[in-house]
Coordinates of C-alpha atoms in Angstrom, one line a residue:
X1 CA 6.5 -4.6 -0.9
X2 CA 6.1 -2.5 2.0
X3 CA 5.1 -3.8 5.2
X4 CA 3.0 -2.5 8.2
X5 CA 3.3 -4.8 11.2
X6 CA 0.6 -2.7 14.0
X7 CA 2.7 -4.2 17.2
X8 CA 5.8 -6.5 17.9
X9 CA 5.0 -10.0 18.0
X10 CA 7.4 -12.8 19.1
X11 CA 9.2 -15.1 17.6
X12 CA 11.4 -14.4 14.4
X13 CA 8.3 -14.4 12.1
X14 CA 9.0 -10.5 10.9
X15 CA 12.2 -11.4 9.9
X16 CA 11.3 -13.8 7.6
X17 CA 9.0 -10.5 5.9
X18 CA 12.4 -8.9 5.3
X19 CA 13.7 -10.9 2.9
X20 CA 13.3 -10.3 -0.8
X21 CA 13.3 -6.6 -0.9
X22 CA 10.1 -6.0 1.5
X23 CA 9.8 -2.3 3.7
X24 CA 9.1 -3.9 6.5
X25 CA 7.8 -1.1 9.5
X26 CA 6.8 -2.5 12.9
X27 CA 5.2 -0.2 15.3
X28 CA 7.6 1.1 17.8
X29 CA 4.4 1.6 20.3
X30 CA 4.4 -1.4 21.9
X31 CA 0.2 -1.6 22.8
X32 CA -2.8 -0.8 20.3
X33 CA -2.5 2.1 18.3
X34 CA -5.7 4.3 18.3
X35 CA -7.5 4.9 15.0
X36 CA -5.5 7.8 14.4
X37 CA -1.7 6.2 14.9
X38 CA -3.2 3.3 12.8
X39 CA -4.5 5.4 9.9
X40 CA -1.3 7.3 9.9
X41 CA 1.6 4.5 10.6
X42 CA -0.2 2.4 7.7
X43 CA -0.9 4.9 5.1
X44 CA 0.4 3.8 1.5
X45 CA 1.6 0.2 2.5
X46 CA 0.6 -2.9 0.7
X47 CA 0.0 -5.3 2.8
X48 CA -1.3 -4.5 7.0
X49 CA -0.1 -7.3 9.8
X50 CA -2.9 -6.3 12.1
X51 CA -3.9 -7.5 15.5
X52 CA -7.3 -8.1 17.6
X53 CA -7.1 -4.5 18.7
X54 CA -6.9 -3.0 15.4
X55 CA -10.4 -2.0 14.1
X56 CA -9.9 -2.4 10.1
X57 CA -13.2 -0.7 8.2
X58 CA -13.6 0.5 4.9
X59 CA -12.5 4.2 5.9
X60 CA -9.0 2.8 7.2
X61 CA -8.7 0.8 3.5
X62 CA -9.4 3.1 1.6
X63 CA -7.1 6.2 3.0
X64 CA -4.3 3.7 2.7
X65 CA -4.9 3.2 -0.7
X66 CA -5.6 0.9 -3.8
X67 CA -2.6 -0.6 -3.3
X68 CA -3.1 -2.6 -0.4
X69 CA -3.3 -5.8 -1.5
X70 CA -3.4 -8.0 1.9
X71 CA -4.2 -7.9 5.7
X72 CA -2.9 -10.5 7.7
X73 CA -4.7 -10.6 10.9
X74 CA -2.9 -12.2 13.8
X75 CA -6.0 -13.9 15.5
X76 CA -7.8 -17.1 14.6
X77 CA -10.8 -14.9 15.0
X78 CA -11.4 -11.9 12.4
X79 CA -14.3 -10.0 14.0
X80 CA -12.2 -7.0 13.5
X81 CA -11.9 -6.7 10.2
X82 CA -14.8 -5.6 7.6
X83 CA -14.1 -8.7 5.7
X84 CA -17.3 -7.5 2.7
X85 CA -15.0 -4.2 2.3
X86 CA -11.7 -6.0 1.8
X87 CA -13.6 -8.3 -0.9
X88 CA -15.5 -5.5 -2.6
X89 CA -11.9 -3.5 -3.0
X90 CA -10.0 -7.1 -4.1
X91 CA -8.1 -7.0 -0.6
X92 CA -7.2 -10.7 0.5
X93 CA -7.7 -11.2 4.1
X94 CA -5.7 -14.2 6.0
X95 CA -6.3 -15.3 9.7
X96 CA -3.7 -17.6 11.6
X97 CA -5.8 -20.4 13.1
X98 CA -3.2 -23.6 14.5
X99 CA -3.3 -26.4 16.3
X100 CA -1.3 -25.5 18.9
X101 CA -3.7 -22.0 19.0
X102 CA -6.7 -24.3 19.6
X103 CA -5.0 -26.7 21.7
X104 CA -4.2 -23.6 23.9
X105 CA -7.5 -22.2 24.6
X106 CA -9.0 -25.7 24.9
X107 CA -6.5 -26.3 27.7
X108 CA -7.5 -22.7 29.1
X109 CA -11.2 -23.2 28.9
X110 CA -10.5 -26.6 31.2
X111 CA -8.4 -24.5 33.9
X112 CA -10.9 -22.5 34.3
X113 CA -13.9 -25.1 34.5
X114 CA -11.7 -26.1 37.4
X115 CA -10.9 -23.2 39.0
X116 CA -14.2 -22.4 39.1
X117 CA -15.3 -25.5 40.2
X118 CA -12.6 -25.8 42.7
X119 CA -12.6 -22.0 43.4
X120 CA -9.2 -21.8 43.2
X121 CA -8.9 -18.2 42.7
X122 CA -10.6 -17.0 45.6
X123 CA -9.3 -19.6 47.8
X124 CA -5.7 -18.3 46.6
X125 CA -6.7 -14.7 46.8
X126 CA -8.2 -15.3 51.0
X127 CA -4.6 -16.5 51.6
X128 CA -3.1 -14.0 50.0
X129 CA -4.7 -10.8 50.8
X130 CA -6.1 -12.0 54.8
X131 CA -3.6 -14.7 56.0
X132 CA -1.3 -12.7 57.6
X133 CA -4.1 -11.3 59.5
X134 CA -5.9 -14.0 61.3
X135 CA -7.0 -12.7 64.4
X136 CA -9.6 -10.4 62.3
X137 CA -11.2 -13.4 60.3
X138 CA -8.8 -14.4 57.6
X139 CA -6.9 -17.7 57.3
X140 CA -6.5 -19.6 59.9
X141 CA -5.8 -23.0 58.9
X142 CA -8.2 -26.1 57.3
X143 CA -11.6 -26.0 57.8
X144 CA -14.1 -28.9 56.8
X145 CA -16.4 -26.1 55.1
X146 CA -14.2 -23.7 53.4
X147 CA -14.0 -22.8 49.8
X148 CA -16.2 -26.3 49.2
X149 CA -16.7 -26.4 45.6
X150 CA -18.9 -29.1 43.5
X151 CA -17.0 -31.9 41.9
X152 CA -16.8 -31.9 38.2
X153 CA -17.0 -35.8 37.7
X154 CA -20.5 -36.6 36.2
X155 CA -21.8 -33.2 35.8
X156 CA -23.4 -32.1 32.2
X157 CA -20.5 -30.0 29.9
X158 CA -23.0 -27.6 27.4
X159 CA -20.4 -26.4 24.7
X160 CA -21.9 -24.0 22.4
X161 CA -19.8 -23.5 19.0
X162 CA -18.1 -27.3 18.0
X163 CA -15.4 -26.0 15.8
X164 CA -11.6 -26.7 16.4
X165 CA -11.4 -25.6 19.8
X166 CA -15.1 -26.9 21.0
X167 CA -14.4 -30.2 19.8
X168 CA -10.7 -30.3 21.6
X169 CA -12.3 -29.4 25.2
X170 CA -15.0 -32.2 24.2
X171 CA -12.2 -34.2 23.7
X172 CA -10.9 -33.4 26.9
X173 CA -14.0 -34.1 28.9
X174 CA -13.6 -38.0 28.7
X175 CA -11.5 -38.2 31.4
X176 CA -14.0 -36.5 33.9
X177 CA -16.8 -39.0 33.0
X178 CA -18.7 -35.9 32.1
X179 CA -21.9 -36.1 30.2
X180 CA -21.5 -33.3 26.8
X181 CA -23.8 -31.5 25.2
X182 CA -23.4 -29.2 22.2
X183 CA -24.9 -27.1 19.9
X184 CA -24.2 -25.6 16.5
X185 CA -26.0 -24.7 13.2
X186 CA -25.8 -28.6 12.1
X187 CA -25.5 -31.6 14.0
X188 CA -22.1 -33.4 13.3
X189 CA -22.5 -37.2 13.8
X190 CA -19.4 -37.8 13.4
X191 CA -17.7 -36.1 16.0
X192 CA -20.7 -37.7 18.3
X193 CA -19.3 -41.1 17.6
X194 CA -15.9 -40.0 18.1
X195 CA -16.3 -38.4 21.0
X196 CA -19.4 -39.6 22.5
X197 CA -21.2 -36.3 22.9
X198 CA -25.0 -35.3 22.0
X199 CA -26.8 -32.6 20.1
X200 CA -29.2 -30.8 21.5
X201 CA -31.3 -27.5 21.1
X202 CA -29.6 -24.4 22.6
X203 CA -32.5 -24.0 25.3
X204 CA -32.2 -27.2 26.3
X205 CA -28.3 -27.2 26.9
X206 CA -28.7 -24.0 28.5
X207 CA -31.4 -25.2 31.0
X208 CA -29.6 -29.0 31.8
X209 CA -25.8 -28.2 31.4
X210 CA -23.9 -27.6 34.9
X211 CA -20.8 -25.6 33.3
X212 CA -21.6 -23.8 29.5
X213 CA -18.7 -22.8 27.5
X214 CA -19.0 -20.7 24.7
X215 CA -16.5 -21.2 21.5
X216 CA -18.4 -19.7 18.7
X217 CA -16.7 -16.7 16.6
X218 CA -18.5 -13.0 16.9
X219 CA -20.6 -11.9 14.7
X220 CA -24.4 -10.5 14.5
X221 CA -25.6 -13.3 15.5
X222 CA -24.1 -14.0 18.4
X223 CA -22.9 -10.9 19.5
X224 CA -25.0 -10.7 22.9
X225 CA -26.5 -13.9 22.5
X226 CA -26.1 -15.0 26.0
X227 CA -27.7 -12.3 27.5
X228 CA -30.9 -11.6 30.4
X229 CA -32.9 -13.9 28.4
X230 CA -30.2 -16.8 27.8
X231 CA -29.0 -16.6 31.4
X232 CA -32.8 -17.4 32.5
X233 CA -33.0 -20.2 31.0
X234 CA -29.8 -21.5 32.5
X235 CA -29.7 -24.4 35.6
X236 CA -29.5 -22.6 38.8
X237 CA -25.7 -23.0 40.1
X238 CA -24.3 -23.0 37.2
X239 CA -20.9 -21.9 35.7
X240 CA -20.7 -19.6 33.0
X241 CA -17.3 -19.9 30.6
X242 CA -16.1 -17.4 27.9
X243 CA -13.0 -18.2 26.0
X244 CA -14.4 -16.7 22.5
X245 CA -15.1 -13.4 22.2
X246 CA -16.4 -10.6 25.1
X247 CA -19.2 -9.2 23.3
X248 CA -21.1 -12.5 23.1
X249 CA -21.5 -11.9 26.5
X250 CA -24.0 -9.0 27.9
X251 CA -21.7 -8.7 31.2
X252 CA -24.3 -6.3 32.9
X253 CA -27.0 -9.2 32.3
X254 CA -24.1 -11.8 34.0
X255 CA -23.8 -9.7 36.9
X256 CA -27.5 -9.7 37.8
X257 CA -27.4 -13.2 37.1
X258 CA -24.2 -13.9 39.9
X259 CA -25.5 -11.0 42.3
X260 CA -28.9 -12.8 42.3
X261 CA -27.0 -16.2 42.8
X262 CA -28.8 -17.8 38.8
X263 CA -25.4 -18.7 38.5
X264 CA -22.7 -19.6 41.1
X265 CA -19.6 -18.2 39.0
X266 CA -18.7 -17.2 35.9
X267 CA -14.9 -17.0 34.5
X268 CA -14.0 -14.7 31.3
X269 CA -11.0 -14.9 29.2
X270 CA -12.2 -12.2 27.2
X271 CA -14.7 -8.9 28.1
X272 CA -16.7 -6.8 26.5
X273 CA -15.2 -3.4 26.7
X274 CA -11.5 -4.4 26.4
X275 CA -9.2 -3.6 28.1
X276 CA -12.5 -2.1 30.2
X277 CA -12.9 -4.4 32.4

């Protein structure tokens, strides 16, 4: 078979494609090809290793051919692939979701609770970028008031989205005596038992959750859900977190909603415009 790979990935996975006969061609451009270098590098393979970056439609299917038989997306998500195109043309479409993929953003989306909470970034970045210059206002040593943050024992957790990854920062939450709220299409009592956490509506954990960390996939549904609207309803002072995907996010509507102090912080693993920030 002959193999497109769309960027070099680590580990020795591709060489394990190579075996058995298989073409396999790995983009020598090491970032996202545009449409063009995609359309062109791919043409006539059958089977496409693509990556978040690469935006595969129907167009891009069918110009390279009838003969593609599978894409392989390297992402747990697959919001970037037209997955009713690759089933009306008989194209099988794989994702790589793992445990040690969920366990990593899980652990992320809990550094960032805590930097936030702890402002550990700005703290780090005063140091940094005004400590040498202390006679004009920059560090100058401990202060009982600077970069005061709120602890994070006993404050309300909102998670919206309780797949793999929600349920593993749930998990997580037990040791911060945290109260957890989550919200989904279904309520799931059994991961309430196990992890002693509560369903609620998604107004309600919007309005009574301290920190709100989104883990739902993209699609129309909730692309933009938390938006002017959403961010109104939310507790004043509270945190914002985005480990999922950027466009759930309306960033112009967060930025109204931090300059007009709604919330007190928002961090994002993930934007709207990549790599636009």
């Amino acid at each position: 078979a002959k193999i497109f790979v769309t960027r070099k990935i680590p580990g020795d996975s591709l060489e394990k494609l190579k075996v058995n006969g298989n073409e396999v061609i790995i983009s020598e451009f090491d970032g996202p090809l545009t449409p063009e270098e995609l359309l062109k590098k791919s043409c006539g393979v059958d089977a496409l290793l693509s990556l978040l970056t690469d935006r595969i439609d129907s167009d891009l299917m069918d110009a390279i051919g009838p003969q593609l038989k599978i894409i392989s997306n390297y992402a747990v998500g697959f919001d970037n692939v037209d997955i009713k195109a690759a089933c009306d043309r008989g194209i099988v479409v794989t994702n790589t979701p793992s445990t040690e993929v969920n366990e990593a953003v899980a652990e992320h989306t809990w550094a960032l609770i805590l930097a936030l909470a702890r402002r550990v970034v700005e703290s780090d970045e005063f140091v940094r970028h005004q400590g040498y210059f202390a006679e004009t206002g920059g560090y100058k040593g401990w202060e009982p008031d600077l970069f005061l943050g709120p602890s994070v024992k006993g404050k309300t957790l909102g998670i919206i989205g309780l797949g793999r990854i929600g349920s593993m920062v749930a998990k997580r939450a037990k040791g911060y005596d945290l109260t957890v709220l989550y919200n989904k299409h279904e309520p799931d009592p059994e991961a309430e038992k196990e992890l002693g956490i509560k369903f609620v509506s998604l107004d309600e954990l919007l309005e009574t959750s301290d920190f709100v960390t989104l883990h739902v996939p993209l699609t129309d549904e909730t692309r933009g859900m938390i938006n002017k609207s959403a961010l109104d309803k939310m507790k004043k002072g509270s945190y914002l977190v985005n480990t999922a995907r950027g466009p759930i996010v309306d960033e112009s509507d967060l930025i109204e909603a931090l300059e007009s102090g709604k919330l007190t912080g928002a961090a994002l693993d993930v934007f709207e415009s990549e790599p636009n920030v």
